[in-house]
Amino acid sequence: LCSDISLTISNFYIRNNIFKGANQAAVRFFVSGDLADITLDYNLYNTTNIGCIGSTYYTTMTAWRTASSKDANSISGDPLWVSSSDWHLTESSPAKAAGYNVGYLTDYDLQNFEMLPSIGAYEYIGEEPPEPTEWHYGYMRRLGRYVKKQGKLARTREPIE
């Protein structure tokens, strides 16, 4: 996240994200003023510089938490994805069950979130990742999955409308 524009933000939440390989910093604030209206928490950082405030870079979670008063429940480390092109979590991923329940019912594969959701786009479901997905009307869905269609549960390979 990087911005060189000036704006006022309130009630802005950045949760359950995985930041990997950012060139300068995963999170950057150009001002060192009050960041009280911004919530950063339950994220996983896999970057050299976790955050930056003004021109000061922070390379450890401890230093970033002290400077920003953010990310109390965030972690740093390798997310242990299945591969660099498959962002599903492996069984030993530190992101597994480390997220915050923001009220979503399913992940991008329409897998139900557990009581403690995983950090990232995909919930760890304890098995191999789902079969390839397709895009339809801006939503990703798993082929051959049970879906709710017109209020009824049905197994479908037809487009969800």
mmCIF file of N, CA and C in Angstrom, residues 36-133:
data_model
loop_
_atom_site.group_PDB
_atom_site.id
_atom_site.type_symbol
_atom_site.label_atom_id
_atom_site.label_comp_id
_atom_site.label_asym_id
_atom_site.label_seq_id
_atom_site.Cartn_x
_atom_site.Cartn_y
_atom_site.Cartn_z
ATOM 1 N N ALA A 36 -4.868 6.783 14.337
ATOM 2 C CA ALA A 36 -5.894 6.122 15.139
ATOM 3 C C ALA A 36 -7.061 5.598 14.309
ATOM 4 N N ASP A 37 -7.394 6.229 13.198
ATOM 5 C CA ASP A 37 -8.543 5.799 12.398
ATOM 6 C C ASP A 37 -8.203 4.686 11.413
ATOM 7 N N ILE A 38 -6.984 4.186 11.457
ATOM 8 C CA ILE A 38 -6.568 3.100 10.578
ATOM 9 C C ILE A 38 -6.263 1.875 11.427
ATOM 10 N N THR A 39 -6.895 0.754 11.081
ATOM 11 C CA THR A 39 -6.651 -0.495 11.786
ATOM 12 C C THR A 39 -5.849 -1.419 10.893
ATOM 13 N N LEU A 40 -4.669 -1.780 11.333
ATOM 14 C CA LEU A 40 -3.840 -2.797 10.687
ATOM 15 C C LEU A 40 -3.664 -3.910 11.705
ATOM 16 N N ASP A 41 -4.116 -5.112 11.362
ATOM 17 C CA ASP A 41 -3.981 -6.215 12.313
ATOM 18 C C ASP A 41 -4.297 -7.535 11.624
ATOM 19 N N TYR A 42 -3.805 -8.613 12.195
ATOM 20 C CA TYR A 42 -4.010 -9.970 11.697
ATOM 21 C C TYR A 42 -3.509 -10.111 10.258
ATOM 22 N N ASN A 43 -2.379 -9.498 9.963
ATOM 23 C CA ASN A 43 -1.741 -9.617 8.662
ATOM 24 C C ASN A 43 -0.486 -10.468 8.798
ATOM 25 N N LEU A 44 -0.001 -10.971 7.669
ATOM 26 C CA LEU A 44 1.258 -11.700 7.639
ATOM 27 C C LEU A 44 2.197 -10.944 6.713
ATOM 28 N N TYR A 45 3.381 -10.606 7.206
ATOM 29 C CA TYR A 45 4.371 -9.852 6.439
ATOM 30 C C TYR A 45 5.543 -10.751 6.075
ATOM 31 N N ASN A 46 5.848 -10.844 4.798
ATOM 32 C CA ASN A 46 7.015 -11.572 4.321
ATOM 33 C C ASN A 46 7.786 -10.617 3.416
ATOM 34 N N THR A 47 8.328 -9.573 4.030
ATOM 35 C CA THR A 47 9.030 -8.512 3.314
ATOM 36 C C THR A 47 10.261 -8.090 4.110
ATOM 37 N N THR A 48 11.178 -7.422 3.426
ATOM 38 C CA THR A 48 12.358 -6.896 4.114
ATOM 39 C C THR A 48 11.963 -5.767 5.046
ATOM 40 N N ASN A 49 11.162 -4.841 4.552
ATOM 41 C CA ASN A 49 10.677 -3.721 5.357
ATOM 42 C C ASN A 49 9.179 -3.903 5.586
ATOM 43 N N ILE A 50 8.799 -4.082 6.826
ATOM 44 C CA ILE A 50 7.392 -4.288 7.143
ATOM 45 C C ILE A 50 6.600 -3.011 6.924
ATOM 46 N N GLY A 51 7.113 -1.911 7.425
ATOM 47 C CA GLY A 51 6.391 -0.652 7.282
ATOM 48 C C GLY A 51 7.316 0.531 7.240
ATOM 49 N N CYS A 52 6.727 1.669 6.884
ATOM 50 C CA CYS A 52 7.476 2.917 6.791
ATOM 51 C C CYS A 52 6.562 4.050 7.239
ATOM 52 N N ILE A 53 7.072 4.894 8.115
ATOM 53 C CA ILE A 53 6.358 6.108 8.511
ATOM 54 C C ILE A 53 7.295 7.260 8.216
ATOM 55 N N GLY A 54 6.827 8.189 7.379
ATOM 56 C CA GLY A 54 7.707 9.270 6.940
ATOM 57 C C GLY A 54 8.842 8.674 6.124
ATOM 58 N N SER A 55 10.065 8.845 6.564
ATOM 59 C CA SER A 55 11.207 8.273 5.852
ATOM 60 C C SER A 55 11.902 7.166 6.657
ATOM 61 N N THR A 56 11.265 6.718 7.743
ATOM 62 C CA THR A 56 11.862 5.682 8.590
ATOM 63 C C THR A 56 11.241 4.324 8.275
ATOM 64 N N TYR A 57 12.111 3.370 7.927
ATOM 65 C CA TYR A 57 11.681 2.008 7.614
ATOM 66 C C TYR A 57 11.828 1.116 8.843
ATOM 67 N N TYR A 58 10.916 0.169 8.992
ATOM 68 C CA TYR A 58 10.919 -0.752 10.123
ATOM 69 C C TYR A 58 11.014 -2.181 9.586
ATOM 70 N N THR A 59 12.045 -2.886 10.030
ATOM 71 C CA THR A 59 12.333 -4.210 9.479
ATOM 72 C C THR A 59 11.875 -5.362 10.361
ATOM 73 N N THR A 60 11.459 -5.077 11.580
ATOM 74 C CA THR A 60 10.971 -6.143 12.467
ATOM 75 C C THR A 60 9.565 -5.812 12.934
ATOM 76 N N MET A 61 8.818 -6.852 13.294
ATOM 77 C CA MET A 61 7.461 -6.632 13.809
ATOM 78 C C MET A 61 7.500 -5.808 15.088
ATOM 79 N N THR A 62 8.466 -6.065 15.946
ATOM 80 C CA THR A 62 8.564 -5.323 17.207
ATOM 81 C C THR A 62 8.764 -3.837 16.956
ATOM 82 N N ALA A 63 9.689 -3.492 16.077
ATOM 83 C CA ALA A 63 9.946 -2.079 15.769
ATOM 84 C C ALA A 63 8.724 -1.436 15.117
ATOM 85 N N TRP A 64 8.076 -2.149 14.185
ATOM 86 C CA TRP A 64 6.884 -1.627 13.511
ATOM 87 C C TRP A 64 5.739 -1.407 14.499
ATOM 88 N N ARG A 65 5.507 -2.373 15.388
ATOM 89 C CA ARG A 65 4.438 -2.229 16.392
ATOM 90 C C ARG A 65 4.701 -1.041 17.311
ATOM 91 N N THR A 66 5.931 -0.873 17.726
ATOM 92 C CA THR A 66 6.285 0.231 18.624
ATOM 93 C C THR A 66 6.065 1.574 17.946
ATOM 94 N N ALA A 67 6.501 1.698 16.701
ATOM 95 C CA ALA A 67 6.398 2.968 15.981
ATOM 96 C C ALA A 67 4.971 3.300 15.561
ATOM 97 N N SER A 68 4.213 2.289 15.162
ATOM 98 C CA SER A 68 2.892 2.537 14.582
ATOM 99 C C SER A 68 1.734 2.276 15.535
ATOM 100 N N SER A 69 1.962 1.522 16.592
ATOM 101 C CA SER A 69 0.889 1.049 17.484
ATOM 102 C C SER A 69 -0.133 0.230 16.707
ATOM 103 N N LYS A 70 0.323 -0.471 15.686
ATOM 104 C CA LYS A 70 -0.545 -1.287 14.823
ATOM 105 C C LYS A 70 -0.042 -2.728 14.808
ATOM 106 N N ASP A 71 -0.851 -3.617 14.244
ATOM 107 C CA ASP A 71 -0.483 -5.006 13.972
ATOM 108 C C ASP A 71 -0.163 -5.814 15.226
ATOM 109 N N ALA A 72 -0.921 -5.616 16.290
ATOM 110 C CA ALA A 72 -0.668 -6.333 17.549
ATOM 111 C C ALA A 72 -0.749 -7.848 17.372
ATOM 112 N N ASN A 73 -1.606 -8.327 16.473
ATOM 113 C CA ASN A 73 -1.784 -9.760 16.261
ATOM 114 C C ASN A 73 -1.227 -10.236 14.927
ATOM 115 N N SER A 74 -0.497 -9.380 14.240
ATOM 116 C CA SER A 74 0.098 -9.759 12.958
ATOM 117 C C SER A 74 1.368 -10.562 13.191
ATOM 118 N N ILE A 75 1.790 -11.253 12.150
ATOM 119 C CA ILE A 75 2.980 -12.092 12.223
ATOM 120 C C ILE A 75 3.865 -11.829 11.018
ATOM 121 N N SER A 76 5.118 -12.254 11.111
ATOM 122 C CA SER A 76 6.012 -12.160 9.964
ATOM 123 C C SER A 76 6.582 -13.534 9.687
ATOM 124 N N GLY A 77 6.875 -13.791 8.427
ATOM 125 C CA GLY A 77 7.427 -15.078 8.030
ATOM 126 C C GLY A 77 6.930 -15.483 6.667
ATOM 127 N N ASP A 78 7.359 -16.637 6.227
ATOM 128 C CA ASP A 78 6.959 -17.187 4.936
ATOM 129 C C ASP A 78 5.532 -17.720 5.055
ATOM 130 N N PRO A 79 4.605 -17.321 4.157
ATOM 131 C CA PRO A 79 3.235 -17.809 4.254
ATOM 132 C C PRO A 79 3.104 -19.298 3.925
ATOM 133 N N LEU A 80 4.132 -19.878 3.323
ATOM 134 C CA LEU A 80 4.130 -21.291 2.941
ATOM 135 C C LEU A 80 2.929 -21.627 2.064
ATOM 136 N N TRP A 81 2.867 -20.925 0.925
ATOM 137 C CA TRP A 81 1.852 -21.223 -0.084
ATOM 138 C C TRP A 81 2.196 -22.534 -0.776
ATOM 139 N N VAL A 82 1.214 -23.097 -1.464
ATOM 140 C CA VAL A 82 1.439 -24.314 -2.239
ATOM 141 C C VAL A 82 2.531 -24.069 -3.276
ATOM 142 N N SER A 83 2.498 -22.917 -3.945
ATOM 143 C CA SER A 83 3.546 -22.532 -4.899
ATOM 144 C C SER A 83 3.470 -21.022 -5.103
ATOM 145 N N SER A 84 4.408 -20.493 -5.872
ATOM 146 C CA SER A 84 4.410 -19.041 -6.114
ATOM 147 C C SER A 84 3.222 -18.595 -6.963
ATOM 148 N N SER A 85 2.573 -19.530 -7.647
ATOM 149 C CA SER A 85 1.401 -19.176 -8.447
ATOM 150 C C SER A 85 0.100 -19.741 -7.857
ATOM 151 N N ASP A 86 0.198 -20.508 -6.780
ATOM 152 C CA ASP A 86 -0.973 -21.077 -6.116
ATOM 153 C C ASP A 86 -0.945 -20.627 -4.658
ATOM 154 N N TRP A 87 -1.796 -19.663 -4.319
ATOM 155 C CA TRP A 87 -1.753 -19.029 -3.018
ATOM 156 C C TRP A 87 -2.575 -19.738 -1.950
ATOM 157 N N HIS A 88 -2.922 -21.002 -2.171
ATOM 158 C CA HIS A 88 -3.545 -21.799 -1.115
ATOM 159 C C HIS A 88 -2.476 -22.108 -0.073
ATOM 160 N N LEU A 89 -2.893 -22.235 1.158
ATOM 161 C CA LEU A 89 -1.957 -22.473 2.254
ATOM 162 C C LEU A 89 -1.639 -23.954 2.407
ATOM 163 N N THR A 90 -0.399 -24.226 2.787
ATOM 164 C CA THR A 90 -0.023 -25.598 3.120
ATOM 165 C C THR A 90 -0.371 -25.865 4.583
ATOM 166 N N GLU A 91 -0.294 -27.116 4.972
ATOM 167 C CA GLU A 91 -0.664 -27.499 6.333
ATOM 168 C C GLU A 91 0.176 -26.794 7.389
ATOM 169 N N SER A 92 1.438 -26.510 7.090
ATOM 170 C CA SER A 92 2.320 -25.899 8.089
ATOM 171 C C SER A 92 2.396 -24.368 7.987
ATOM 172 N N SER A 93 1.518 -23.757 7.217
ATOM 173 C CA SER A 93 1.532 -22.300 7.063
ATOM 174 C C SER A 93 1.217 -21.586 8.380
ATOM 175 N N PRO A 94 2.004 -20.543 8.717
ATOM 176 C CA PRO A 94 1.691 -19.777 9.926
ATOM 177 C C PRO A 94 0.408 -18.954 9.783
ATOM 178 N N ALA A 95 -0.096 -18.810 8.564
ATOM 179 C CA ALA A 95 -1.323 -18.038 8.322
ATOM 180 C C ALA A 95 -2.577 -18.840 8.654
ATOM 181 N N LYS A 96 -2.435 -20.156 8.770
ATOM 182 C CA LYS A 96 -3.571 -21.038 9.027
ATOM 183 C C LYS A 96 -4.193 -20.721 10.390
ATOM 184 N N ALA A 97 -5.494 -20.419 10.387
ATOM 185 C CA ALA A 97 -6.268 -20.120 11.604
ATOM 186 C C ALA A 97 -5.673 -18.967 12.410
ATOM 187 N N ALA A 98 -5.003 -18.033 11.742
ATOM 188 C CA ALA A 98 -4.383 -16.895 12.428
ATOM 189 C C ALA A 98 -5.078 -15.577 12.094
ATOM 190 N N GLY A 99 -6.212 -15.635 11.395
ATOM 191 C CA GLY A 99 -6.892 -14.427 10.954
ATOM 192 C C GLY A 99 -7.947 -13.925 11.919
ATOM 193 N N TYR A 100 -8.653 -12.914 11.465
ATOM 194 C CA TYR A 100 -9.698 -12.246 12.240
ATOM 195 C C TYR A 100 -11.022 -12.442 11.510
ATOM 196 N N ASN A 101 -12.061 -12.782 12.218
ATOM 197 C CA ASN A 101 -13.368 -12.977 11.610
ATOM 198 C C ASN A 101 -13.964 -11.617 11.268
ATOM 199 N N VAL A 102 -13.958 -11.285 9.981
ATOM 200 C CA VAL A 102 -14.501 -10.003 9.517
ATOM 201 C C VAL A 102 -15.947 -10.141 9.045
ATOM 202 N N GLY A 103 -16.506 -11.325 9.178
ATOM 203 C CA GLY A 103 -17.905 -11.523 8.817
ATOM 204 C C GLY A 103 -18.132 -12.198 7.478
ATOM 205 N N TYR A 104 -17.076 -12.450 6.714
ATOM 206 C CA TYR A 104 -17.253 -13.171 5.449
ATOM 207 C C TYR A 104 -17.568 -14.625 5.754
ATOM 208 N N LEU A 105 -18.390 -15.234 4.933
ATOM 209 C CA LEU A 105 -18.754 -16.626 5.137
ATOM 210 C C LEU A 105 -17.847 -17.580 4.373
ATOM 211 N N THR A 106 -17.328 -17.125 3.214
ATOM 212 C CA THR A 106 -16.508 -18.006 2.383
ATOM 213 C C THR A 106 -15.281 -17.274 1.851
ATOM 214 N N ASP A 107 -14.303 -18.064 1.397
ATOM 215 C CA ASP A 107 -13.109 -17.497 0.780
ATOM 216 C C ASP A 107 -13.310 -17.393 -0.733
ATOM 217 N N TYR A 108 -12.231 -17.170 -1.499
ATOM 218 C CA TYR A 108 -12.342 -17.003 -2.950
ATOM 219 C C TYR A 108 -12.699 -18.293 -3.680
ATOM 220 N N ASP A 109 -12.550 -19.439 -3.027
ATOM 221 C CA ASP A 109 -12.978 -20.714 -3.606
ATOM 222 C C ASP A 109 -14.352 -21.126 -3.092
ATOM 223 N N LEU A 110 -15.014 -20.239 -2.373
ATOM 224 C CA LEU A 110 -16.306 -20.502 -1.735
ATOM 225 C C LEU A 110 -16.206 -21.585 -0.661
ATOM 226 N N GLN A 111 -15.019 -21.735 -0.079
ATOM 227 C CA GLN A 111 -14.850 -22.621 1.070
ATOM 228 C C GLN A 111 -15.292 -21.858 2.314
ATOM 229 N N ASN A 112 -16.026 -22.506 3.184
ATOM 230 C CA ASN A 112 -16.481 -21.858 4.415
ATOM 231 C C ASN A 112 -15.295 -21.520 5.303
ATOM 232 N N PHE A 113 -15.334 -20.350 5.904
ATOM 233 C CA PHE A 113 -14.316 -19.977 6.870
ATOM 234 C C PHE A 113 -14.555 -20.747 8.162
ATOM 235 N N GLU A 114 -13.486 -21.095 8.825
ATOM 236 C CA GLU A 114 -13.559 -21.754 10.118
ATOM 237 C C GLU A 114 -13.803 -20.693 11.188
ATOM 238 N N MET A 115 -13.954 -21.126 12.425
ATOM 239 C CA MET A 115 -14.163 -20.184 13.526
ATOM 240 C C MET A 115 -13.016 -19.185 13.609
ATOM 241 N N LEU A 116 -11.790 -19.663 13.431
ATOM 242 C CA LEU A 116 -10.633 -18.781 13.322
ATOM 243 C C LEU A 116 -10.186 -18.838 11.875
ATOM 244 N N PRO A 117 -10.533 -17.850 11.070
ATOM 245 C CA PRO A 117 -10.172 -17.911 9.654
ATOM 246 C C PRO A 117 -8.667 -17.778 9.450
ATOM 247 N N SER A 118 -8.234 -18.227 8.291
ATOM 248 C CA SER A 118 -6.835 -18.089 7.927
ATOM 249 C C SER A 118 -6.580 -16.692 7.380
ATOM 250 N N ILE A 119 -5.333 -16.259 7.478
ATOM 251 C CA ILE A 119 -4.918 -15.005 6.841
ATOM 252 C C ILE A 119 -4.729 -15.295 5.365
ATOM 253 N N GLY A 120 -5.160 -14.376 4.511
ATOM 254 C CA GLY A 120 -4.990 -14.541 3.071
ATOM 255 C C GLY A 120 -6.312 -14.794 2.373
ATOM 256 N N ALA A 121 -6.235 -15.014 1.064
ATOM 257 C CA ALA A 121 -7.422 -15.158 0.238
ATOM 258 C C ALA A 121 -8.119 -16.503 0.393
ATOM 259 N N TYR A 122 -7.374 -17.517 0.830
ATOM 260 C CA TYR A 122 -7.917 -18.865 0.859
ATOM 261 C C TYR A 122 -7.869 -19.467 2.260
ATOM 262 N N GLU A 123 -8.975 -20.061 2.661
ATOM 263 C CA GLU A 123 -9.049 -20.758 3.931
ATOM 264 C C GLU A 123 -8.332 -22.101 3.796
ATOM 265 N N TYR A 124 -7.556 -22.463 4.793
ATOM 266 C CA TYR A 124 -6.942 -23.790 4.786
ATOM 267 C C TYR A 124 -8.025 -24.794 5.135
ATOM 268 N N ILE A 125 -8.218 -25.792 4.261
ATOM 269 C CA ILE A 125 -9.314 -26.740 4.474
ATOM 270 C C ILE A 125 -8.830 -28.149 4.772
ATOM 271 N N GLY A 126 -7.536 -28.344 4.955
ATOM 272 C CA GLY A 126 -7.023 -29.625 5.379
ATOM 273 C C GLY A 126 -6.938 -30.677 4.306
ATOM 274 N N GLU A 127 -6.935 -30.265 3.064
ATOM 275 C CA GLU A 127 -6.814 -31.207 1.964
ATOM 276 C C GLU A 127 -6.141 -30.496 0.808
ATOM 277 N N GLU A 128 -5.983 -31.201 -0.279
ATOM 278 C CA GLU A 128 -5.396 -30.587 -1.462
ATOM 279 C C GLU A 128 -6.258 -29.404 -1.894
ATOM 280 N N PRO A 129 -5.658 -28.403 -2.536
ATOM 281 C CA PRO A 129 -6.449 -27.265 -2.994
ATOM 282 C C PRO A 129 -7.558 -27.710 -3.944
ATOM 283 N N PRO A 130 -8.620 -26.929 -4.058
ATOM 284 C CA PRO A 130 -9.717 -27.278 -4.960
ATOM 285 C C PRO A 130 -9.257 -27.372 -6.406
ATOM 286 N N GLU A 131 -10.074 -28.015 -7.199
ATOM 287 C CA GLU A 131 -9.809 -28.097 -8.635
ATOM 288 C C GLU A 131 -9.749 -26.690 -9.226
ATOM 289 N N PRO A 132 -9.214 -26.558 -10.435
ATOM 290 C CA PRO A 132 -9.142 -25.215 -11.037
ATOM 291 C C PRO A 132 -10.490 -24.518 -11.030
ATOM 292 N N THR A 133 -10.442 -23.219 -10.971
ATOM 293 C CA THR A 133 -11.661 -22.418 -10.891
ATOM 294 C C THR A 133 -11.862 -21.652 -12.183
#
